Coordinates of C-alpha atoms in Angstrom, one line a residue:
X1 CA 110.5 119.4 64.4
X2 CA 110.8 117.7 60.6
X3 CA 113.3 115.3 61.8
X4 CA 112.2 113.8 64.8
X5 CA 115.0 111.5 65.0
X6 CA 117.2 114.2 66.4
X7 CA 115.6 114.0 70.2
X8 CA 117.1 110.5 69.5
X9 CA 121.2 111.6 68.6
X10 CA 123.1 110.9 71.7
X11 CA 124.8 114.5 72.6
X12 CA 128.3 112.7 72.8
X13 CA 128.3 111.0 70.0
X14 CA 126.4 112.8 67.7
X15 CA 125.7 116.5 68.4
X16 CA 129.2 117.4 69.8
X17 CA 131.4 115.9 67.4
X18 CA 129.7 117.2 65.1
X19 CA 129.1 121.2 65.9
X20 CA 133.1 121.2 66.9
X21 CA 133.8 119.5 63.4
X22 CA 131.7 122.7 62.4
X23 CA 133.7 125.3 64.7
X24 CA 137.0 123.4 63.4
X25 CA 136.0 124.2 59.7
X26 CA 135.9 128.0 60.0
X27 CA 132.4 128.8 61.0
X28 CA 131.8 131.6 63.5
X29 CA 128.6 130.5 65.9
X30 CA 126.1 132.6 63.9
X31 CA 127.3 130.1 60.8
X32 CA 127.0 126.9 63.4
X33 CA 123.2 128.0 64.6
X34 CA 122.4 128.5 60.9
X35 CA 124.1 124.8 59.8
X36 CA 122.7 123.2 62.6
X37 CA 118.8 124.6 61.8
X38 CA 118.9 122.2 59.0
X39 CA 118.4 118.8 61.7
X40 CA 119.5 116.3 59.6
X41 CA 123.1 117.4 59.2
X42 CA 123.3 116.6 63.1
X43 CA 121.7 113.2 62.2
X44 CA 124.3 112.8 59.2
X45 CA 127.6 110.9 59.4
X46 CA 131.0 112.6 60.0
X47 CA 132.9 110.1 58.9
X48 CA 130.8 108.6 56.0
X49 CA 128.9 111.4 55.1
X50 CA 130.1 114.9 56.1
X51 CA 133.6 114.9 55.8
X52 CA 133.7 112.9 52.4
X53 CA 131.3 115.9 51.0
X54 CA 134.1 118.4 52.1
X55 CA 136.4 116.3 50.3
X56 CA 134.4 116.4 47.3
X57 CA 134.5 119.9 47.3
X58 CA 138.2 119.7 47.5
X59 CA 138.6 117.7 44.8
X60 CA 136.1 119.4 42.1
X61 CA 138.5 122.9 42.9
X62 CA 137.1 124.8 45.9
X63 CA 139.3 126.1 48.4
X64 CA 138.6 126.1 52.1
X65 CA 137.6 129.4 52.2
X66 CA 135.3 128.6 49.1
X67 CA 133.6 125.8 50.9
X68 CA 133.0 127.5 54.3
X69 CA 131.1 130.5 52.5
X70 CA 128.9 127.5 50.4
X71 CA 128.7 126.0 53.8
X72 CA 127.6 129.3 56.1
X73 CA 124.6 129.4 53.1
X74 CA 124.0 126.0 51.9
X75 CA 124.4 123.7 55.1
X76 CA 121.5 121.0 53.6
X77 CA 124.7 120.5 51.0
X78 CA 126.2 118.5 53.1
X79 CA 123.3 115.9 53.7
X80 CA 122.6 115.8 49.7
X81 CA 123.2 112.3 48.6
X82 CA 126.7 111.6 46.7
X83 CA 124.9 111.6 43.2
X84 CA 123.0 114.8 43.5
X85 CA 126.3 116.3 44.8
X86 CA 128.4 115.2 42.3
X87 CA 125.5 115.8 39.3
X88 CA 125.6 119.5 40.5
X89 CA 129.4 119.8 40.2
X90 CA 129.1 118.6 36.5
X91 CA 126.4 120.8 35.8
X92 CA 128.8 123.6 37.3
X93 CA 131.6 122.0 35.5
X94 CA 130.3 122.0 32.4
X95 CA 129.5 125.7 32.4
X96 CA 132.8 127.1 32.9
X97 CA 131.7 127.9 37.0
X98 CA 134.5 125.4 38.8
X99 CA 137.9 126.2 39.3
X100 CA 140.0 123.1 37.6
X101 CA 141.4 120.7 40.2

């Protein structure tokens, strides 16, 4: 594996909460097994880093529906760090591609 950390995630506290914050988002299990492919969203946060990129999302214009089809096709969003996030959303707010909030 790339991130060898994730033998180390405790399946409670980690993995679970984490696939079923997934399921509880909208994604079907062919989305999950895609998201959770990328190793280091299981490694990642909920509370300081996952849901406060969803939030992000909300608040630069995308819907739910939005974000769950960025999600289902970009999971390694979620680990990006805040900067590169938000210096994305300008670059897509500058060209017209964001909805306003």
């Amino acid at each position: 594996t790339r991130y060898p950390q994730l033998f180390t995630l405790s399946l409670d506290d980690n993995l679970k909460p984490t696939v079923q914050w997934l399921v509880d988002l909208g994604m079907d299990s062919v989305q999950v097994a895609n998201a959770v492919s990328f190793p280091r969203l299981l490694g990642s946060s909920l509370e300081n880093n996952l849901k406060p990129k969803v939030q992000t999302l909300r608040e630069s214009g995308f819907t739910d529906s939005q974000i769950l089809k960025i999600l289902a096709k970009q999971p390694r969003l979620l680990v990006y760090s805040s900067d590169r996030l938000n210096h994305r959303l300008h670059w897509l707010g500058e060209r017209g591609i964001l909805t306003e909030s």
